[in-house]
Amino acid sequence: MNITYSSIVENLGNKFGNPSTYCYYAILAQMSTYINDSIIVDLGTLYGESAAALSYNQSNKVYTYDVEHREEASARLGKIEFQNVNYIIGNCIEDNWSGMAMLEGVPPKSDKEIFLSSELIFMDVDPHDGIQEDKVLNFLISNGWKGLMVCDDIGSGREPGKQNAHPLMRDWWNTIDLPKYDISKNYYAAGTGTGIICFDNQEVIF
């Protein structure tokens, strides 16, 4: 998987506005092009930008989770170009993935089924303390998941004044005993750090 350069930035600009503002999401959009006809999970919808980027390859289905509904996210993801995104309100982590996604036009699926049938997960949950992140990591490991997980805010970014913005996330990141890539120095990484964890034999070039 090569994320050294992405021509997708300009196309994202057509969806989001100024492409330089959203170059970070180019990594997610490009990663969506490496899989087809699959499920992608976006854990932490917020305003919907990450879900929108992950929907770039429209052969995939994106399930985006948040603990509360936000009108800005709903309005963005309700556009026709994001019709492959399913917006779910629920705390799948605290509910131990026992919830059910009941969506119009989509067969009911449990949160566990959605996560374990996905090939790519983007995780950006609050607070950035490594506790919820560790629950997700252990759930995936214990169930033999074999995909890729992109982690936001791992605490080693290049943004001035924010290199150590999330020390607890950095501590969590350092405990992970799986193949992992700290891509925080990549041009497209988040200012507060981006990491990719490989749960199988994947390789990331950046």
XYZ file of N, CA and C in Angstrom:
618
model
N 0.849 -1.182 0.000
C 0.000 0.000 0.000
C 0.886 1.234 0.000
N 0.814 2.013 -1.052
C 1.690 3.169 -1.204
C 0.907 4.454 -0.979
N 1.323 5.232 0.020
C 0.642 6.504 0.291
C 1.647 7.663 0.232
N 2.683 7.511 -0.629
C 3.689 8.565 -0.713
C 3.152 9.806 -1.408
N 2.205 9.646 -2.285
C 1.636 10.793 -2.998
C 0.208 10.472 -3.388
N -0.634 11.457 -3.369
C -2.026 11.210 -3.748
C -2.529 12.279 -4.694
N -2.962 11.855 -5.870
C -3.592 12.775 -6.814
C -5.043 13.012 -6.454
N -5.484 12.377 -5.380
C -6.879 12.457 -4.963
C -7.190 13.800 -4.309
N -6.155 14.513 -3.867
C -6.374 15.771 -3.149
C -7.251 16.728 -3.944
N -6.976 16.879 -5.219
C -7.754 17.812 -6.030
C -9.210 17.378 -6.110
N -9.435 16.065 -6.242
C -10.805 15.575 -6.310
C -11.536 15.784 -4.986
N -10.817 15.635 -3.875
C -11.422 15.899 -2.590
C -11.800 17.371 -2.474
N -10.970 18.225 -3.072
C -11.270 19.653 -3.045
C -12.603 19.959 -3.702
N -12.955 19.180 -4.729
C -14.244 19.392 -5.389
C -15.410 19.070 -4.462
N -15.180 18.156 -3.489
C -16.238 17.777 -2.556
C -16.259 18.658 -1.315
N -15.062 19.032 -0.852
C -14.951 19.730 0.421
C -14.777 21.232 0.303
N -14.227 21.689 -0.819
C -13.899 23.110 -0.931
C -12.427 23.256 -1.258
N -11.690 23.933 -0.399
C -10.262 24.162 -0.616
C -9.486 22.859 -0.421
N -8.827 22.316 -1.475
C -8.145 21.032 -1.323
C -7.008 21.079 -0.322
N -6.332 22.219 -0.164
C -5.224 22.291 0.783
C -5.708 22.137 2.218
N -6.950 22.487 2.470
C -7.511 22.364 3.819
C -7.757 20.913 4.183
N -8.021 20.076 3.191
C -8.442 18.697 3.457
C -7.442 17.667 2.948
N -6.171 18.075 2.739
C -5.206 17.120 2.198
C -5.026 15.931 3.134
N -5.255 16.119 4.437
C -5.145 15.024 5.391
C -6.067 13.867 5.005
N -7.248 14.178 4.515
C -8.211 13.132 4.183
C -7.840 12.378 2.904
N -6.824 12.864 2.191
C -6.382 12.150 0.989
C -5.872 10.758 1.312
N -5.263 10.589 2.492
C -4.794 9.264 2.888
C -5.974 8.295 2.977
N -7.047 8.733 3.613
C -8.214 7.865 3.766
C -8.846 7.571 2.410
N -8.976 8.594 1.584
C -9.565 8.395 0.258
C -8.722 7.440 -0.570
N -7.412 7.627 -0.529
C -6.548 6.752 -1.325
C -6.590 5.324 -0.809
N -6.601 5.154 0.509
C -6.671 3.798 1.057
C -7.951 3.093 0.648
N -9.028 3.858 0.463
C -10.287 3.238 0.028
C -10.183 2.639 -1.368
N -9.210 3.121 -2.152
C -9.073 2.618 -3.531
C -8.327 1.297 -3.600
N -7.724 0.869 -2.492
C -6.999 -0.397 -2.482
C -7.904 -1.585 -2.189
N -9.151 -1.334 -1.837
C -10.109 -2.407 -1.600
C -11.373 -2.109 -2.398
N -12.077 -3.152 -2.754
C -13.302 -2.998 -3.540
C -14.401 -3.892 -2.986
N -15.651 -3.408 -3.112
C -16.821 -4.186 -2.702
C -16.674 -4.695 -1.269
N -16.185 -3.823 -0.413
C -15.940 -4.210 0.961
C -16.625 -3.248 1.921
N -16.398 -3.484 3.207
C -16.920 -2.615 4.259
C -15.773 -1.846 4.894
N -15.993 -0.555 5.106
C -15.050 0.317 5.788
C -15.766 0.903 7.000
N -15.070 0.958 8.126
C -15.637 1.533 9.343
C -14.931 2.842 9.671
N -15.724 3.853 9.967
C -15.236 5.156 10.417
C -15.710 5.320 11.853
N -14.803 5.239 12.817
C -15.173 5.272 14.226
C -14.915 6.665 14.789
N -15.973 7.473 14.819
C -15.874 8.861 15.260
C -16.235 9.806 14.125
N -17.536 9.929 13.831
C -17.996 10.696 12.664
C -17.673 12.178 12.784
N -17.962 12.763 13.922
C -17.881 14.198 14.168
C -18.653 14.930 13.083
N -17.980 15.665 12.188
C -18.684 16.451 11.168
C -18.766 15.736 9.817
N -18.286 14.518 9.744
C -18.483 13.703 8.545
C -17.384 13.749 7.513
N -16.300 14.509 7.767
C -15.254 14.619 6.739
C -14.546 13.294 6.488
N -14.210 12.578 7.564
C -13.486 11.322 7.380
C -14.361 10.285 6.678
N -15.634 10.222 7.045
C -16.541 9.284 6.376
C -16.671 9.613 4.895
N -16.751 10.906 4.598
C -16.850 11.334 3.202
C -15.607 10.925 2.422
N -14.435 11.096 3.018
C -13.191 10.714 2.344
C -13.126 9.204 2.134
N -13.519 8.446 3.144
C -13.487 6.989 3.030
C -14.474 6.468 1.999
N -15.470 7.280 1.646
C -16.467 6.865 0.651
C -15.988 7.074 -0.775
N -14.765 7.534 -0.943
C -14.247 7.909 -2.274
C -14.426 6.793 -3.293
N -14.051 5.573 -2.916
C -14.287 4.415 -3.779
C -15.698 3.921 -3.498
N -16.619 4.239 -4.375
C -18.028 3.998 -4.086
C -18.456 2.544 -4.246
N -17.512 1.667 -4.564
C -17.859 0.245 -4.549
C -17.912 -0.283 -3.112
N -17.339 0.480 -2.178
C -17.329 0.069 -0.773
C -18.497 0.689 -0.014
N -18.867 0.040 1.086
C -19.864 0.583 2.009
C -19.146 1.108 3.242
N -19.448 2.336 3.626
C -18.846 2.941 4.808
C -19.883 3.000 5.926
N -19.534 2.474 7.074
C -20.358 2.595 8.277
C -19.643 3.540 9.218
N -20.234 4.691 9.473
C -19.602 5.678 10.343
C -20.374 5.793 11.648
N -19.649 5.715 12.762
C -20.236 5.672 14.101
C -19.932 6.936 14.885
N -20.944 7.422 15.603
C -20.741 8.489 16.578
C -21.722 8.282 17.725
N -21.381 8.845 18.885
C -22.239 8.655 20.057
C -23.376 9.664 20.099
N -23.308 10.699 19.257
C -24.407 11.659 19.183
C -24.576 12.158 17.753
N -25.808 12.519 17.438
C -26.142 12.996 16.095
C -25.708 14.446 15.934
N -25.128 14.754 14.775
C -24.740 16.124 14.472
C -25.344 16.521 13.130
N -26.013 17.659 13.111
C -26.681 18.109 11.897
C -25.692 18.331 10.758
N -24.505 18.854 11.084
C -23.521 19.106 10.023
C -23.112 17.804 9.347
N -22.892 16.759 10.147
C -22.541 15.459 9.571
C -23.696 14.900 8.760
N -24.893 14.995 9.287
C -26.069 14.474 8.594
C -26.281 15.173 7.262
N -26.107 16.501 7.254
C -26.290 17.262 6.019
C -25.224 16.889 4.989
N -23.984 16.769 5.439
C -22.909 16.419 4.505
C -23.118 15.028 3.936
N -23.345 14.051 4.812
C -23.424 12.663 4.372
C -24.740 12.341 3.681
N -25.693 13.257 3.751
C -26.958 13.069 3.058
C -26.902 13.403 1.577
N -25.785 13.958 1.119
C -25.647 14.313 -0.289
C -25.519 13.060 -1.147
N -25.938 13.173 -2.375
C -25.992 12.022 -3.276
C -24.624 11.387 -3.484
N -23.556 12.204 -3.458
C -22.223 11.645 -3.710
C -21.720 10.780 -2.556
N -22.419 10.827 -1.418
C -22.031 10.006 -0.275
C -23.085 8.946 0.027
N -23.741 8.467 -1.013
C -24.822 7.507 -0.814
C -24.325 6.142 -0.333
N -23.024 5.895 -0.387
C -22.482 4.626 0.117
C -22.049 4.729 1.585
N -22.467 5.810 2.273
C -22.151 5.990 3.691
C -23.398 5.746 4.543
N -23.261 4.963 5.596
C -24.323 4.719 6.563
C -23.936 5.355 7.890
N -24.740 6.283 8.367
C -24.466 7.060 9.574
C -25.186 6.405 10.749
N -24.414 5.934 11.739
C -24.965 5.181 12.865
C -24.695 5.929 14.170
N -25.721 6.108 14.967
C -25.577 6.719 16.283
C -25.626 5.611 17.330
N -24.553 5.488 18.087
C -24.487 4.450 19.113
C -23.080 4.312 19.637
N -22.951 3.824 20.852
C -21.641 3.649 21.471
C -21.238 2.183 21.370
N -20.702 1.813 20.215
C -20.391 0.409 19.974
C -19.318 -0.108 20.930
N -18.423 0.765 21.375
C -17.349 0.325 22.275
C -17.924 -0.033 23.640
N -18.662 0.895 24.235
C -19.217 0.642 25.566
C -20.298 -0.436 25.532
N -20.952 -0.599 24.387
C -21.973 -1.644 24.243
C -21.371 -2.996 23.865
N -20.023 -3.026 23.799
C -19.297 -4.267 23.480
C -19.748 -4.868 22.151
N -19.997 -4.006 21.176
C -20.335 -4.400 19.814
C -21.579 -5.284 19.758
N -22.504 -5.087 20.679
C -23.716 -5.898 20.710
C -24.901 -5.189 20.073
N -24.700 -3.941 19.638
C -25.794 -3.190 19.034
C -26.121 -3.668 17.630
N -27.275 -3.210 17.131
C -27.702 -3.559 15.782
C -27.850 -2.292 14.957
N -27.332 -2.335 13.753
C -27.497 -1.224 12.819
C -28.774 -1.461 12.020
N -29.790 -0.660 12.309
C -31.078 -0.779 11.623
C -31.208 0.420 10.692
N -30.846 0.232 9.432
C -30.795 1.328 8.476
C -31.743 1.067 7.320
N -32.369 2.124 6.847
C -33.314 2.001 5.733
C -32.617 1.488 4.483
N -33.170 0.451 3.903
C -32.623 -0.099 2.668
C -31.400 -0.971 2.852
N -31.015 -1.226 4.100
C -29.836 -2.039 4.392
C -30.253 -3.167 5.334
N -29.900 -4.414 5.031
C -30.247 -5.506 5.950
C -29.633 -5.251 7.323
N -30.373 -5.545 8.403
C -29.834 -5.331 9.754
C -28.529 -6.093 9.954
N -27.582 -5.408 10.603
C -26.301 -6.039 10.919
C -25.903 -5.642 12.323
N -25.279 -6.573 13.044
C -24.768 -6.227 14.364
C -23.483 -5.416 14.200
N -23.188 -4.609 15.216
C -21.934 -3.856 15.185
C -20.745 -4.800 15.044
N -20.803 -5.933 15.739
C -19.706 -6.906 15.660
C -19.522 -7.397 14.235
N -20.624 -7.705 13.558
C -20.551 -8.183 12.179
C -19.959 -7.119 11.263
N -20.362 -5.881 11.460
C -19.856 -4.783 10.630
C -18.349 -4.640 10.803
N -17.902 -4.582 12.046
C -16.468 -4.397 12.301
C -15.642 -5.556 11.771
N -16.076 -6.774 12.049
C -15.255 -7.926 11.693
C -15.320 -8.276 10.211
N -16.302 -7.742 9.489
C -16.357 -7.971 8.040
C -15.703 -6.838 7.269
N -15.202 -5.838 7.980
C -14.539 -4.707 7.309
C -13.097 -5.058 6.966
N -12.547 -4.297 6.032
C -11.133 -4.442 5.681
C -10.314 -3.237 6.135
N -10.999 -2.138 6.418
C -10.315 -0.903 6.793
C -11.127 -0.193 7.870
N -10.442 0.240 8.927
C -11.074 0.999 10.002
C -10.281 2.279 10.232
N -10.984 3.393 10.335
C -10.365 4.646 10.750
C -10.888 4.970 12.138
N -9.969 5.178 13.099
C -10.370 5.422 14.477
C -9.939 6.814 14.926
N -10.930 7.602 15.325
C -10.685 8.961 15.821
C -11.758 9.267 16.861
N -11.547 8.774 18.087
C -12.555 8.907 19.135
C -12.041 9.813 20.258
N -12.968 10.445 20.950
C -12.646 11.293 22.104
C -13.021 10.568 23.394
N -12.327 10.829 24.501
C -11.090 11.614 24.575
C -9.901 10.797 24.066
N -8.863 11.461 23.636
C -7.683 10.774 23.090
C -6.782 10.323 24.241
N -7.196 9.259 24.915
C -6.440 8.819 26.095
C -5.923 7.389 25.996
N -6.181 6.727 24.865
C -5.703 5.368 24.662
C -6.568 4.286 25.277
N -7.573 4.660 26.065
C -8.395 3.666 26.753
C -9.401 3.029 25.797
N -10.198 3.878 25.127
C -11.148 3.333 24.151
C -10.417 2.682 22.988
N -9.319 3.310 22.578
C -8.530 2.765 21.475
C -8.037 1.353 21.800
N -7.624 1.142 23.058
C -7.132 -0.173 23.457
C -8.256 -1.210 23.444
N -9.469 -0.794 23.810
C -10.614 -1.701 23.752
C -10.874 -2.155 22.315
N -10.787 -1.210 21.384
C -10.993 -1.550 19.971
C -9.898 -2.499 19.505
N -8.655 -2.157 19.815
C -7.520 -2.994 19.419
C -7.676 -4.423 19.938
N -7.991 -4.572 21.209
C -8.102 -5.905 21.801
C -9.286 -6.683 21.238
N -10.388 -5.981 20.960
C -11.543 -6.633 20.337
C -11.157 -7.221 18.981
N -10.446 -6.441 18.183
C -10.062 -6.897 16.847
C -9.077 -8.057 16.921
N -8.102 -7.961 17.827
C -7.117 -9.034 17.969
C -7.789 -10.325 18.436
N -8.646 -10.221 19.445
C -9.278 -11.422 20.011
C -10.210 -12.103 19.028
N -10.676 -11.365 18.026
C -11.564 -11.955 17.015
C -10.846 -12.280 15.710
N -9.519 -12.183 15.705
C -8.734 -12.593 14.550
C -8.916 -11.733 13.318
N -9.239 -10.446 13.530
C -9.431 -9.533 12.391
C -8.124 -9.372 11.627
N -8.185 -9.202 10.294
C -6.982 -9.184 9.466
C -6.848 -7.919 8.611
N -7.548 -6.877 8.968
C -7.510 -5.673 8.138
C -6.462 -4.660 8.558
N -6.676 -3.411 8.120
C -5.811 -2.280 8.434
C -6.593 -1.270 9.256
N -5.947 -0.699 10.274
C -6.589 0.343 11.053
C -5.726 1.602 11.051
N -6.335 2.701 10.648
C -5.671 4.011 10.676
C -6.074 4.694 11.974
N -5.096 5.198 12.722
C -5.344 5.840 14.010
C -4.956 7.313 13.940
N -5.882 8.165 14.329
C -5.624 9.597 14.350
C -5.062 10.003 15.712
N -4.327 11.121 15.727
C -3.875 11.749 16.980
C -3.021 10.829 17.837
N -2.013 10.183 17.221
C -1.183 9.260 18.003
C -0.096 9.985 18.797
N -0.099 11.314 18.748
C 0.744 12.074 19.654
C 2.159 12.330 19.200
N 2.436 12.182 17.909
C 3.796 12.444 17.421
C 3.762 13.238 16.124
N 2.886 14.192 16.052
C 2.680 14.932 14.812
C 3.719 15.994 14.537
N 3.587 16.631 13.384
C 4.543 17.654 12.965
C 3.973 19.057 13.084
N 2.730 19.191 13.519
C 2.113 20.501 13.621
C 2.778 21.295 14.744
N 3.239 22.534 14.476
C 3.938 23.324 15.498
C 3.124 23.451 16.780
N 3.786 23.147 17.891
C 3.139 23.258 19.189
C 2.241 22.093 19.549
N 2.085 21.127 18.641
C 1.183 20.004 18.912
C 1.866 18.649 18.784
N 3.206 18.657 18.724
C 3.919 17.396 18.567
C 3.641 16.442 19.723
N 3.349 16.990 20.893
C 3.068 16.162 22.066
C 1.661 16.453 22.601
N 0.733 16.663 21.681
C -0.621 17.065 22.078
C -1.364 15.964 22.824
N -1.041 14.700 22.533
C -1.777 13.586 23.138
C -0.791 12.557 23.694
N -0.153 12.863 24.808
C 0.861 11.940 25.347
C 0.315 10.572 25.708
N -0.943 10.500 26.166
C -1.513 9.189 26.506
C -1.726 8.343 25.257
N -2.037 8.983 24.145
C -2.156 8.262 22.880
C -0.782 7.763 22.430
N 0.228 8.584 22.614
C 1.581 8.155 22.251
C 2.007 6.956 23.091
N 1.685 6.999 24.389
C 2.016 5.861 25.258
C 1.298 4.597 24.794
N -0.002 4.757 24.436
C -0.757 3.606 23.929
C -0.148 3.078 22.646
N 0.170 3.966 21.738
C 0.757 3.578 20.452
C 2.033 2.761 20.669
N 2.844 3.166 21.629
C 4.115 2.484 21.873
C 3.941 1.089 22.460
N 2.758 0.777 23.003
C 2.528 -0.561 23.571
C 2.057 -1.569 22.527
N 1.700 -1.125 21.345
C 1.099 -2.005 20.341
C 2.134 -2.988 19.807
N 1.841 -4.266 19.919
C 2.759 -5.317 19.485
C 2.262 -5.958 18.193
N 2.065 -5.125 17.207
C 1.680 -5.548 15.860
C 2.489 -4.708 14.876
N 2.616 -5.158 13.634
C 3.278 -4.293 12.649
C 2.545 -2.961 12.569
N 3.279 -1.881 12.707
C 2.647 -0.554 12.734
C 3.573 0.453 12.071
N 2.958 1.506 11.554
C 3.694 2.535 10.834
C 3.283 3.906 11.361
N 4.229 4.627 11.894
C 3.997 6.008 12.294
C 4.286 6.872 11.072
N 3.234 7.349 10.426
C 3.389 8.102 9.180
C 3.245 9.605 9.417
N 3.489 10.028 10.649
C 3.223 11.409 11.041
C 4.037 12.434 10.265
N 5.158 12.021 9.697
C 5.976 12.964 8.933
C 5.539 13.058 7.475
N 4.609 12.200 7.071
C 4.075 12.258 5.715
C 3.295 13.559 5.529
N 3.382 14.140 4.342
C 2.721 15.420 4.069
C 1.227 15.363 4.344
N 0.621 14.200 4.111
C -0.825 14.071 4.231
C -1.286 13.668 5.623
N -0.357 13.458 6.559
C -0.733 13.018 7.901
C -1.372 14.154 8.689
N -2.103 13.772 9.746
C -2.693 14.769 10.630
C -1.599 15.488 11.401
N -1.839 16.748 11.741
C -0.843 17.528 12.457
C -0.513 16.981 13.825
N -1.432 16.205 14.419
C -1.195 15.617 15.736
C -0.854 14.129 15.648
N -0.468 13.686 14.467
C 0.034 12.332 14.304
C -0.954 11.357 13.706
N -0.458 10.516 12.807
C -1.261 9.470 12.175
C -0.471 8.175 12.174
N -1.125 7.084 12.530
C -0.485 5.777 12.500
C -1.362 4.753 11.810
N -0.734 3.726 11.275
C -1.449 2.630 10.613
C -0.995 1.322 11.246
N -1.961 0.516 11.677
C -1.682 -0.782 12.279
C -2.084 -1.875 11.297
N -1.188 -2.836 11.071
C -1.458 -3.952 10.171
C -1.763 -5.198 11.008
N -2.934 -5.761 10.809
C -3.343 -6.938 11.576
C -3.023 -8.230 10.840
N -2.426 -8.131 9.662
C -2.013 -9.304 8.892
C -0.615 -9.018 8.355
N -0.350 -9.368 7.125
C 0.992 -9.204 6.567
C 1.076 -8.028 5.599
N 0.238 -7.021 5.810
C 0.252 -5.855 4.931
C 1.536 -5.042 5.120
N 1.877 -4.271 4.097
C 3.030 -3.368 4.161
C 2.584 -1.982 3.721
N 3.062 -0.966 4.407
C 2.721 0.414 4.079
C 3.979 1.135 3.633
N 3.924 1.769 2.474
C 5.031 2.563 1.948
C 4.627 4.021 2.042
N 5.458 4.825 2.671
C 5.111 6.248 2.843
C 6.363 7.099 2.816
